[in-house]
Amino acid sequence: MKLLENLKLDKKFLREFDYITIIAVMCIVLLGCVTIYSATYKVYGNHYIKLQGIFLILGLIMVYLFLVFDYMLIENYAVIIYWAGVIFLIINHFFGSTINGAKSWINIGSMAVQPSEFAKIGMIIMLAKKIDEMEGKIDNPKNLLQLIMYAAIPMILIFRQPDMGMTMVSFFIVLGIVFIVGLDWKIITAGMISILLLLIGVWNSSIIKNYQKVRLTSFLDPTQNTSSSGLQLAQSTLTVGSGGLTGTGFLKGVQFNNIPEHYTDFIFAVLCEERGLIGVLILLLLYGIVIYRLIKIAKNSKDIFGTVISVGLISNLLFSILQNIGMNIGIMPITGITLPFMSYGGSSLLTSFMLLGLVLNIGMRRKKISF
């Protein structure tokens, strides 16, 4: 009984809860569920929509659990959460399954879990804790080196899988955090140049395989490789353009079904075909509402810890949205990044809800409640 009492949300905190954000997110998720079903029912029946529904329920449970306790308690367990994520990545290195050339998944029964999604949360929380302890003074060389170390460990393990998409997401999360916290522009510029030189070296080495290079560069000229990545990009752009203003309608899309991963990486193309430009504008409006509300939470947070975590989620969403839509319409490399809250994917949906619950908690406790 005492446990159940501890799991109750205080009504006084509920007055500060951001209902608009959770409603907008749920609209995106439900639009995603409808699109996933439409993209898969002919071949897989209810299989994928059932799994997505299960992870949706688990995600909402996680949101509630993250709202119950003061988010500052998370800071006390940041080290454990971070190293648990790193250990999960190491386990994945030895026991993970290779899918689409990347050893990014661990099979648990009939389901597959992506450790990098959970390690990403640990990285954000750890960086938030350290920056809070540093009181935001990250220009100090010692402090900056410490942050780079904590960011580099999971990113190197993810890169070795090799999961280029998640590596890029993690990098832009870190970039967004240090930019908002106020890292000197000279340091940022020097860091970007160093990373660019490192990438050139890696690109010309044997670390990145030829098929990965082709996949990353196929958007520059899809006709160069019409048998695989060039074909899926060409089919994706055709599917995006086929929807017109209002789309073909529910269960009437996916006419260009040669697109692989059309219910995960290329869910946006299916949405364009079935819902047309109007559906796309609605989705972008919903994303805009979510990002705007999260920015407000980040600005109004009562401490640096809360601000950094909020910025981590915002950076994650912004880059993932831009990258996924960009690769669907042929202006960004194909990296396997899912569309947040829209694409099928248990690990992605669950961890997105976990971060969302944490940020909503930060917004709910942004000021002292009067009793």
mmCIF file of C-alpha atoms in Angstrom:
data_model
loop_
_atom_site.group_PDB
_atom_site.id
_atom_site.type_symbol
_atom_site.label_atom_id
_atom_site.label_comp_id
_atom_site.label_asym_id
_atom_site.label_seq_id
_atom_site.Cartn_x
_atom_site.Cartn_y
_atom_site.Cartn_z
ATOM 1 C CA MET A 1 0.000 0.000 0.000
ATOM 2 C CA LYS A 2 2.840 2.375 0.851
ATOM 3 C CA LEU A 3 4.383 1.656 -2.554
ATOM 4 C CA LEU A 4 1.113 2.554 -4.256
ATOM 5 C CA GLU A 5 0.948 5.771 -2.236
ATOM 6 C CA ASN A 6 4.445 6.678 -3.443
ATOM 7 C CA LEU A 7 3.325 6.143 -7.036
ATOM 8 C CA LYS A 8 0.611 8.772 -6.768
ATOM 9 C CA LEU A 9 1.056 12.084 -8.563
ATOM 10 C CA ASP A 10 0.562 15.147 -6.388
ATOM 11 C CA LYS A 11 -2.373 17.193 -7.732
ATOM 12 C CA LYS A 12 -0.483 20.392 -6.982
ATOM 13 C CA PHE A 13 2.217 19.359 -9.483
ATOM 14 C CA LEU A 14 -0.413 18.383 -12.046
ATOM 15 C CA ARG A 15 -1.408 22.051 -12.243
ATOM 16 C CA GLU A 16 1.999 22.703 -13.821
ATOM 17 C CA PHE A 17 1.862 19.702 -16.167
ATOM 18 C CA ASP A 18 2.249 20.450 -19.892
ATOM 19 C CA TYR A 19 -0.846 18.763 -21.334
ATOM 20 C CA ILE A 20 -0.358 20.370 -24.751
ATOM 21 C CA THR A 21 2.967 18.584 -25.297
ATOM 22 C CA ILE A 22 1.698 15.125 -24.381
ATOM 23 C CA ILE A 23 -1.432 15.600 -26.521
ATOM 24 C CA ALA A 24 0.674 16.676 -29.518
ATOM 25 C CA VAL A 25 3.014 13.703 -29.037
ATOM 26 C CA MET A 26 0.075 11.295 -28.798
ATOM 27 C CA CYS A 27 -1.345 12.699 -32.042
ATOM 28 C CA ILE A 28 2.005 11.995 -33.744
ATOM 29 C CA VAL A 29 2.145 8.462 -32.303
ATOM 30 C CA LEU A 30 -1.425 7.664 -33.368
ATOM 31 C CA LEU A 31 -0.749 9.031 -36.861
ATOM 32 C CA GLY A 32 2.322 6.796 -36.902
ATOM 33 C CA CYS A 33 0.311 3.749 -35.818
ATOM 34 C CA VAL A 34 -2.230 4.301 -38.597
ATOM 35 C CA THR A 35 0.585 4.666 -41.149
ATOM 36 C CA ILE A 36 2.470 1.597 -39.854
ATOM 37 C CA TYR A 37 -0.672 -0.529 -40.115
ATOM 38 C CA SER A 38 -1.379 0.703 -43.623
ATOM 39 C CA ALA A 39 2.211 -0.041 -44.679
ATOM 40 C CA THR A 40 2.324 -3.571 -43.228
ATOM 41 C CA TYR A 41 -1.153 -5.127 -43.070
ATOM 42 C CA LYS A 42 -1.045 -6.733 -46.533
ATOM 43 C CA VAL A 43 2.054 -8.799 -45.740
ATOM 44 C CA TYR A 44 2.242 -8.948 -41.940
ATOM 45 C CA GLY A 45 -1.385 -8.478 -40.856
ATOM 46 C CA ASN A 46 -1.621 -7.049 -37.320
ATOM 47 C CA HIS A 47 1.902 -8.112 -36.247
ATOM 48 C CA TYR A 48 3.711 -4.777 -36.299
ATOM 49 C CA ILE A 49 0.813 -2.628 -35.138
ATOM 50 C CA LYS A 50 0.335 -4.933 -32.135
ATOM 51 C CA LEU A 51 4.006 -4.634 -31.187
ATOM 52 C CA GLN A 52 3.884 -0.864 -31.612
ATOM 53 C CA GLY A 53 0.782 -0.767 -29.410
ATOM 54 C CA ILE A 54 2.568 -2.744 -26.692
ATOM 55 C CA PHE A 55 5.528 -0.359 -26.711
ATOM 56 C CA LEU A 56 3.157 2.615 -26.736
ATOM 57 C CA ILE A 57 1.535 1.341 -23.531
ATOM 58 C CA LEU A 58 4.957 0.658 -21.975
ATOM 59 C CA GLY A 59 6.080 4.143 -23.043
ATOM 60 C CA LEU A 60 3.100 5.818 -21.365
ATOM 61 C CA ILE A 61 3.754 3.800 -18.203
ATOM 62 C CA MET A 62 7.366 5.040 -18.265
ATOM 63 C CA VAL A 63 6.160 8.643 -18.674
ATOM 64 C CA TYR A 64 3.980 8.257 -15.589
ATOM 65 C CA LEU A 65 6.785 6.666 -13.547
ATOM 66 C CA PHE A 66 9.187 9.438 -14.554
ATOM 67 C CA LEU A 67 6.625 12.022 -13.424
ATOM 68 C CA VAL A 68 6.061 10.561 -9.954
ATOM 69 C CA PHE A 69 9.496 11.277 -8.480
ATOM 70 C CA ASP A 70 11.420 14.529 -8.361
ATOM 71 C CA TYR A 71 13.726 14.527 -11.394
ATOM 72 C CA MET A 72 16.647 15.603 -9.184
ATOM 73 C CA LEU A 73 16.724 12.021 -7.855
ATOM 74 C CA ILE A 74 17.861 10.961 -11.329
ATOM 75 C CA GLU A 75 21.013 13.034 -10.878
ATOM 76 C CA ASN A 76 21.957 10.883 -7.880
ATOM 77 C CA TYR A 77 21.924 7.777 -10.084
ATOM 78 C CA ALA A 78 23.475 9.375 -13.197
ATOM 79 C CA VAL A 79 26.741 7.435 -12.878
ATOM 80 C CA ILE A 80 24.931 4.087 -12.588
ATOM 81 C CA ILE A 81 22.608 4.893 -15.516
ATOM 82 C CA TYR A 82 25.529 6.007 -17.697
ATOM 83 C CA TRP A 83 27.762 2.999 -17.066
ATOM 84 C CA ALA A 84 24.812 0.607 -17.378
ATOM 85 C CA GLY A 85 24.305 1.993 -20.888
ATOM 86 C CA VAL A 86 28.008 1.566 -21.694
ATOM 87 C CA ILE A 87 27.998 -2.024 -20.395
ATOM 88 C CA PHE A 88 24.874 -2.698 -22.485
ATOM 89 C CA LEU A 89 26.813 -1.524 -25.562
ATOM 90 C CA ILE A 90 29.756 -3.771 -24.670
ATOM 91 C CA ILE A 91 27.407 -6.757 -24.286
ATOM 92 C CA ASN A 92 25.951 -5.876 -27.676
ATOM 93 C CA HIS A 93 29.469 -5.983 -29.161
ATOM 94 C CA PHE A 94 29.824 -9.655 -28.200
ATOM 95 C CA PHE A 95 26.239 -10.948 -28.386
ATOM 96 C CA GLY A 96 24.449 -8.524 -30.712
ATOM 97 C CA SER A 97 22.730 -9.444 -33.965
ATOM 98 C CA THR A 98 23.783 -7.912 -37.273
ATOM 99 C CA ILE A 99 20.959 -6.251 -39.210
ATOM 100 C CA ASN A 100 21.593 -4.259 -42.397
ATOM 101 C CA GLY A 101 25.334 -4.453 -41.811
ATOM 102 C CA ALA A 102 25.263 -3.059 -38.262
ATOM 103 C CA LYS A 103 25.614 -5.095 -35.059
ATOM 104 C CA SER A 104 23.149 -2.861 -33.240
ATOM 105 C CA TRP A 105 20.567 -5.233 -31.763
ATOM 106 C CA ILE A 106 20.264 -7.798 -28.981
ATOM 107 C CA ASN A 107 17.569 -10.416 -29.431
ATOM 108 C CA ILE A 108 15.390 -11.011 -26.377
ATOM 109 C CA GLY A 109 12.910 -13.729 -27.234
ATOM 110 C CA SER A 110 10.979 -12.688 -30.337
ATOM 111 C CA MET A 111 11.922 -9.018 -29.897
ATOM 112 C CA ALA A 112 15.114 -7.087 -30.568
ATOM 113 C CA VAL A 113 16.436 -4.310 -28.320
ATOM 114 C CA GLN A 114 18.740 -1.517 -29.516
ATOM 115 C CA PRO A 115 21.251 -0.786 -26.696
ATOM 116 C CA SER A 116 22.423 2.488 -28.274
ATOM 117 C CA GLU A 117 18.988 4.052 -27.656
ATOM 118 C CA PHE A 118 19.320 3.437 -23.915
ATOM 119 C CA ALA A 119 23.010 4.430 -23.846
ATOM 120 C CA LYS A 120 21.973 7.729 -25.451
ATOM 121 C CA ILE A 121 19.778 8.512 -22.429
ATOM 122 C CA GLY A 122 22.620 7.663 -20.052
ATOM 123 C CA MET A 123 24.956 9.977 -21.961
ATOM 124 C CA ILE A 124 22.511 12.900 -21.765
ATOM 125 C CA ILE A 125 21.910 12.411 -18.026
ATOM 126 C CA MET A 126 25.645 12.083 -17.299
ATOM 127 C CA LEU A 127 26.501 15.235 -19.259
ATOM 128 C CA ALA A 128 23.704 17.076 -17.447
ATOM 129 C CA LYS A 129 25.047 15.983 -14.058
ATOM 130 C CA LYS A 130 28.625 16.976 -14.859
ATOM 131 C CA ILE A 131 27.668 20.361 -16.337
ATOM 132 C CA ASP A 132 25.507 21.026 -13.278
ATOM 133 C CA GLU A 133 28.458 20.203 -11.008
ATOM 134 C CA MET A 134 30.640 22.506 -13.128
ATOM 135 C CA GLU A 135 27.984 25.252 -12.768
ATOM 136 C CA GLY A 136 27.967 25.563 -16.543
ATOM 137 C CA LYS A 137 31.663 26.517 -16.752
ATOM 138 C CA ILE A 138 32.585 24.221 -19.629
ATOM 139 C CA ASP A 139 35.175 26.538 -21.223
ATOM 140 C CA ASN A 140 37.604 25.320 -18.575
ATOM 141 C CA PRO A 141 39.920 22.840 -20.419
ATOM 142 C CA LYS A 142 39.736 20.272 -17.611
ATOM 143 C CA ASN A 143 35.933 20.408 -17.514
ATOM 144 C CA LEU A 144 35.621 20.264 -21.302
ATOM 145 C CA LEU A 145 37.965 17.287 -21.533
ATOM 146 C CA GLN A 146 35.885 15.463 -18.946
ATOM 147 C CA LEU A 147 32.691 16.067 -20.938
ATOM 148 C CA ILE A 148 34.359 14.927 -24.159
ATOM 149 C CA MET A 149 35.456 11.709 -22.449
ATOM 150 C CA TYR A 150 31.947 10.900 -21.207
ATOM 151 C CA ALA A 151 30.467 11.643 -24.646
ATOM 152 C CA ALA A 152 33.191 9.781 -26.566
ATOM 153 C CA ILE A 153 32.946 6.410 -24.783
ATOM 154 C CA PRO A 154 29.394 5.494 -25.897
ATOM 155 C CA MET A 155 29.837 7.204 -29.282
ATOM 156 C CA ILE A 156 32.948 5.138 -30.105
ATOM 157 C CA LEU A 157 31.154 1.925 -29.123
ATOM 158 C CA ILE A 158 28.177 2.884 -31.302
ATOM 159 C CA PHE A 159 30.470 3.821 -34.194
ATOM 160 C CA ARG A 160 32.179 0.427 -34.007
ATOM 161 C CA GLN A 161 28.873 -1.425 -34.533
ATOM 162 C CA PRO A 162 28.897 0.422 -37.031
ATOM 163 C CA ASP A 163 25.726 2.492 -36.586
ATOM 164 C CA MET A 164 26.417 5.712 -38.456
ATOM 165 C CA GLY A 165 22.924 7.101 -37.854
ATOM 166 C CA MET A 166 22.997 6.812 -34.067
ATOM 167 C CA THR A 167 26.575 8.118 -34.010
ATOM 168 C CA MET A 168 25.393 11.234 -35.850
ATOM 169 C CA VAL A 169 22.423 11.655 -33.500
ATOM 170 C CA SER A 170 24.680 11.383 -30.446
ATOM 171 C CA PHE A 171 27.125 13.892 -31.909
ATOM 172 C CA PHE A 172 24.425 16.485 -32.568
ATOM 173 C CA ILE A 173 22.985 15.963 -29.084
ATOM 174 C CA VAL A 174 26.385 16.823 -27.598
ATOM 175 C CA LEU A 175 26.791 19.751 -30.013
ATOM 176 C CA GLY A 176 23.378 21.139 -29.051
ATOM 177 C CA ILE A 177 24.159 20.849 -25.350
ATOM 178 C CA VAL A 178 27.571 22.571 -25.434
ATOM 179 C CA PHE A 179 26.192 25.296 -27.710
ATOM 180 C CA ILE A 180 23.288 26.128 -25.386
ATOM 181 C CA VAL A 181 25.451 25.957 -22.259
ATOM 182 C CA GLY A 182 27.717 28.547 -23.866
ATOM 183 C CA LEU A 183 30.908 26.896 -25.025
ATOM 184 C CA ASP A 184 33.187 29.458 -26.681
ATOM 185 C CA TRP A 185 32.716 29.624 -30.468
ATOM 186 C CA LYS A 186 36.456 29.341 -31.029
ATOM 187 C CA ILE A 187 36.480 25.999 -29.210
ATOM 188 C CA ILE A 188 33.417 24.779 -31.125
ATOM 189 C CA THR A 189 35.002 25.775 -34.445
ATOM 190 C CA ALA A 190 38.317 24.126 -33.561
ATOM 191 C CA GLY A 191 36.460 20.998 -32.468
ATOM 192 C CA MET A 192 34.432 20.853 -35.705
ATOM 193 C CA ILE A 193 37.576 21.210 -37.813
ATOM 194 C CA SER A 194 39.284 18.441 -35.806
ATOM 195 C CA ILE A 195 36.280 16.139 -36.241
ATOM 196 C CA LEU A 196 36.148 16.914 -39.969
ATOM 197 C CA LEU A 197 39.816 15.976 -40.362
ATOM 198 C CA LEU A 198 39.221 12.805 -38.339
ATOM 199 C CA LEU A 199 36.243 11.878 -40.543
ATOM 200 C CA ILE A 200 38.326 12.390 -43.688
ATOM 201 C CA GLY A 201 40.942 10.035 -42.253
ATOM 202 C CA VAL A 202 38.332 7.445 -41.267
ATOM 203 C CA TRP A 203 36.617 7.739 -44.669
ATOM 204 C CA ASN A 204 39.873 6.933 -46.461
ATOM 205 C CA SER A 205 40.657 4.018 -44.184
ATOM 206 C CA SER A 206 39.193 0.509 -44.086
ATOM 207 C CA ILE A 207 37.010 1.296 -41.047
ATOM 208 C CA ILE A 208 34.047 2.321 -43.199
ATOM 209 C CA LYS A 209 33.161 -0.403 -45.699
ATOM 210 C CA ASN A 210 32.461 0.345 -49.365
ATOM 211 C CA TYR A 211 28.749 -0.488 -49.086
ATOM 212 C CA GLN A 212 28.437 2.022 -46.226
ATOM 213 C CA LYS A 213 30.150 4.702 -48.302
ATOM 214 C CA VAL A 214 27.757 4.001 -51.168
ATOM 215 C CA ARG A 215 24.772 4.241 -48.857
ATOM 216 C CA LEU A 216 25.926 7.536 -47.369
ATOM 217 C CA THR A 217 26.674 9.146 -50.739
ATOM 218 C CA SER A 218 23.854 7.673 -52.878
ATOM 219 C CA PHE A 219 21.666 10.752 -52.326
ATOM 220 C CA LEU A 220 24.189 12.808 -54.335
ATOM 221 C CA ASP A 221 23.492 10.723 -57.452
ATOM 222 C CA PRO A 222 20.909 7.909 -57.012
ATOM 223 C CA THR A 223 21.508 6.700 -60.601
ATOM 224 C CA GLN A 224 25.006 5.492 -59.685
ATOM 225 C CA ASN A 225 23.693 2.531 -57.698
ATOM 226 C CA THR A 226 20.234 1.617 -58.952
ATOM 227 C CA SER A 227 20.333 -1.910 -57.517
ATOM 228 C CA SER A 228 20.206 -0.998 -53.805
ATOM 229 C CA SER A 229 20.526 2.355 -52.026
ATOM 230 C CA GLY A 230 19.997 4.336 -55.229
ATOM 231 C CA LEU A 231 16.862 2.335 -55.978
ATOM 232 C CA GLN A 232 15.327 2.780 -52.530
ATOM 233 C CA LEU A 233 16.036 6.520 -52.685
ATOM 234 C CA ALA A 234 14.480 6.797 -56.133
ATOM 235 C CA GLN A 235 11.429 4.828 -54.994
ATOM 236 C CA SER A 236 11.157 6.958 -51.863
ATOM 237 C CA THR A 237 11.140 10.240 -53.784
ATOM 238 C CA LEU A 238 8.565 8.815 -56.223
ATOM 239 C CA THR A 239 6.375 7.752 -53.294
ATOM 240 C CA VAL A 240 6.697 11.171 -51.625
ATOM 241 C CA GLY A 241 5.631 12.922 -54.822
ATOM 242 C CA SER A 242 2.761 10.558 -55.615
ATOM 243 C CA GLY A 243 0.554 11.756 -52.761
ATOM 244 C CA GLY A 244 -0.237 15.170 -54.219
ATOM 245 C CA LEU A 245 -2.259 17.526 -52.045
ATOM 246 C CA THR A 246 -4.565 15.123 -50.196
ATOM 247 C CA GLY A 247 -2.938 11.710 -50.723
ATOM 248 C CA THR A 248 -4.284 8.376 -51.920
ATOM 249 C CA GLY A 249 -6.099 7.627 -48.660
ATOM 250 C CA PHE A 250 -5.888 5.064 -45.855
ATOM 251 C CA LEU A 251 -4.842 1.537 -46.976
ATOM 252 C CA LYS A 252 -4.467 2.790 -50.547
ATOM 253 C CA GLY A 253 -0.792 3.762 -50.492
ATOM 254 C CA VAL A 254 2.542 1.979 -50.688
ATOM 255 C CA GLN A 255 2.223 1.567 -54.445
ATOM 256 C CA PHE A 256 6.000 1.857 -54.723
ATOM 257 C CA ASN A 257 6.535 -1.033 -52.328
ATOM 258 C CA ASN A 258 10.137 -1.618 -53.373
ATOM 259 C CA ILE A 259 11.172 0.720 -50.550
ATOM 260 C CA PRO A 260 12.793 -1.363 -47.816
ATOM 261 C CA GLU A 261 12.000 -0.452 -44.195
ATOM 262 C CA HIS A 262 8.912 1.505 -45.334
ATOM 263 C CA TYR A 263 7.392 1.191 -41.850
ATOM 264 C CA THR A 264 10.569 2.332 -40.041
ATOM 265 C CA ASP A 265 13.173 4.496 -41.811
ATOM 266 C CA PHE A 266 10.889 5.448 -44.717
ATOM 267 C CA ILE A 267 7.579 5.894 -42.884
ATOM 268 C CA PHE A 268 7.546 9.542 -43.993
ATOM 269 C CA ALA A 269 7.306 8.468 -47.647
ATOM 270 C CA VAL A 270 4.252 6.329 -46.840
ATOM 271 C CA LEU A 271 2.663 9.260 -44.989
ATOM 272 C CA CYS A 272 3.274 11.531 -48.004
ATOM 273 C CA GLU A 273 1.663 9.026 -50.357
ATOM 274 C CA GLU A 274 -1.417 8.358 -48.245
ATOM 275 C CA ARG A 275 -1.970 11.782 -46.628
ATOM 276 C CA GLY A 276 -0.399 14.101 -49.184
ATOM 277 C CA LEU A 277 0.870 17.590 -48.494
ATOM 278 C CA ILE A 278 -1.914 18.252 -45.986
ATOM 279 C CA GLY A 279 -0.863 15.258 -43.871
ATOM 280 C CA VAL A 280 2.776 16.361 -43.988
ATOM 281 C CA LEU A 281 1.875 19.897 -42.875
ATOM 282 C CA ILE A 282 -0.179 18.504 -39.972
ATOM 283 C CA LEU A 283 2.757 16.329 -38.887
ATOM 284 C CA LEU A 284 5.212 19.237 -39.105
ATOM 285 C CA LEU A 285 2.805 21.432 -37.140
ATOM 286 C CA LEU A 286 2.609 18.813 -34.383
ATOM 287 C CA TYR A 287 6.404 18.528 -34.296
ATOM 288 C CA GLY A 288 6.642 22.311 -34.174
ATOM 289 C CA ILE A 289 4.301 22.459 -31.167
ATOM 290 C CA VAL A 290 6.314 19.784 -29.328
ATOM 291 C CA ILE A 291 9.680 21.453 -30.013
ATOM 292 C CA TYR A 292 8.350 24.893 -29.028
ATOM 293 C CA ARG A 293 6.927 23.597 -25.748
ATOM 294 C CA LEU A 294 10.151 21.713 -24.934
ATOM 295 C CA ILE A 295 12.189 24.865 -25.574
ATOM 296 C CA LYS A 296 9.972 26.687 -23.068
ATOM 297 C CA ILE A 297 10.620 23.971 -20.494
ATOM 298 C CA ALA A 298 14.387 24.198 -21.121
ATOM 299 C CA LYS A 299 14.361 27.992 -20.710
ATOM 300 C CA ASN A 300 12.234 27.913 -17.546
ATOM 301 C CA SER A 301 14.030 25.042 -15.802
ATOM 302 C CA LYS A 302 15.027 25.878 -12.238
ATOM 303 C CA ASP A 303 18.520 24.379 -12.649
ATOM 304 C CA ILE A 304 21.248 23.570 -15.168
ATOM 305 C CA PHE A 305 20.607 19.832 -14.835
ATOM 306 C CA GLY A 306 17.036 20.221 -16.069
ATOM 307 C CA THR A 307 18.019 22.591 -18.870
ATOM 308 C CA VAL A 308 20.704 20.264 -20.245
ATOM 309 C CA ILE A 309 18.414 17.222 -20.243
ATOM 310 C CA SER A 310 15.714 19.238 -22.036
ATOM 311 C CA VAL A 311 18.221 20.460 -24.618
ATOM 312 C CA GLY A 312 19.394 16.873 -25.101
ATOM 313 C CA LEU A 313 15.873 15.761 -26.026
ATOM 314 C CA ILE A 314 15.311 18.823 -28.250
ATOM 315 C CA SER A 315 18.595 18.220 -30.117
ATOM 316 C CA ASN A 316 17.732 14.543 -30.514
ATOM 317 C CA LEU A 317 14.288 15.319 -31.952
ATOM 318 C CA LEU A 318 15.414 18.155 -34.216
ATOM 319 C CA PHE A 319 18.271 16.270 -35.843
ATOM 320 C CA SER A 320 16.299 13.013 -36.172
ATOM 321 C CA ILE A 321 13.351 14.800 -37.803
ATOM 322 C CA LEU A 322 15.543 16.761 -40.241
ATOM 323 C CA GLN A 323 17.705 13.743 -41.085
ATOM 324 C CA ASN A 324 14.837 11.293 -41.568
ATOM 325 C CA ILE A 325 12.705 13.606 -43.694
ATOM 326 C CA GLY A 326 15.825 14.711 -45.584
ATOM 327 C CA MET A 327 16.792 11.156 -46.533
ATOM 328 C CA ASN A 328 13.189 10.404 -47.561
ATOM 329 C CA ILE A 329 13.159 13.288 -50.031
ATOM 330 C CA GLY A 330 16.735 12.781 -51.241
ATOM 331 C CA ILE A 331 18.636 15.695 -49.721
ATOM 332 C CA MET A 332 20.362 13.837 -46.860
ATOM 333 C CA PRO A 333 22.369 10.587 -46.704
ATOM 334 C CA ILE A 334 20.545 7.356 -45.854
ATOM 335 C CA THR A 335 21.561 6.548 -42.281
ATOM 336 C CA GLY A 336 18.776 4.450 -40.792
ATOM 337 C CA ILE A 337 17.490 7.116 -38.396
ATOM 338 C CA THR A 338 13.825 6.644 -37.496
ATOM 339 C CA LEU A 339 11.243 9.428 -37.447
ATOM 340 C CA PRO A 340 10.583 10.168 -33.726
ATOM 341 C CA PHE A 341 7.235 8.913 -32.389
ATOM 342 C CA MET A 342 6.175 8.006 -35.976
ATOM 343 C CA SER A 343 8.324 5.076 -37.132
ATOM 344 C CA TYR A 344 7.893 1.518 -35.960
ATOM 345 C CA GLY A 345 10.514 0.621 -33.361
ATOM 346 C CA GLY A 346 10.145 -0.480 -29.769
ATOM 347 C CA SER A 347 13.496 0.766 -28.439
ATOM 348 C CA SER A 348 13.137 4.125 -30.188
ATOM 349 C CA LEU A 349 9.555 4.701 -29.024
ATOM 350 C CA LEU A 350 10.200 3.551 -25.463
ATOM 351 C CA THR A 351 13.340 5.663 -24.942
ATOM 352 C CA SER A 352 11.695 8.693 -26.568
ATOM 353 C CA PHE A 353 8.856 8.430 -24.056
ATOM 354 C CA MET A 354 11.338 7.993 -21.196
ATOM 355 C CA LEU A 355 13.143 11.208 -22.136
ATOM 356 C CA LEU A 356 9.830 12.971 -22.695
ATOM 357 C CA GLY A 357 8.601 11.944 -19.233
ATOM 358 C CA LEU A 358 11.806 13.248 -17.690
ATOM 359 C CA VAL A 359 11.528 16.605 -19.476
ATOM 360 C CA LEU A 360 7.823 16.944 -18.603
ATOM 361 C CA ASN A 361 8.857 16.296 -14.982
ATOM 362 C CA ILE A 362 11.378 19.137 -15.262
ATOM 363 C CA GLY A 363 8.659 21.446 -16.553
ATOM 364 C CA MET A 364 6.215 20.349 -13.870
ATOM 365 C CA ARG A 365 8.707 21.137 -11.092
ATOM 366 C CA ARG A 366 10.121 24.334 -12.552
ATOM 367 C CA LYS A 367 9.031 26.359 -9.541
ATOM 368 C CA LYS A 368 8.288 25.850 -5.874
ATOM 369 C CA ILE A 369 4.731 24.733 -5.257
ATOM 370 C CA SER A 370 2.784 26.674 -2.610
ATOM 371 C CA PHE A 371 0.901 24.441 -0.165
#
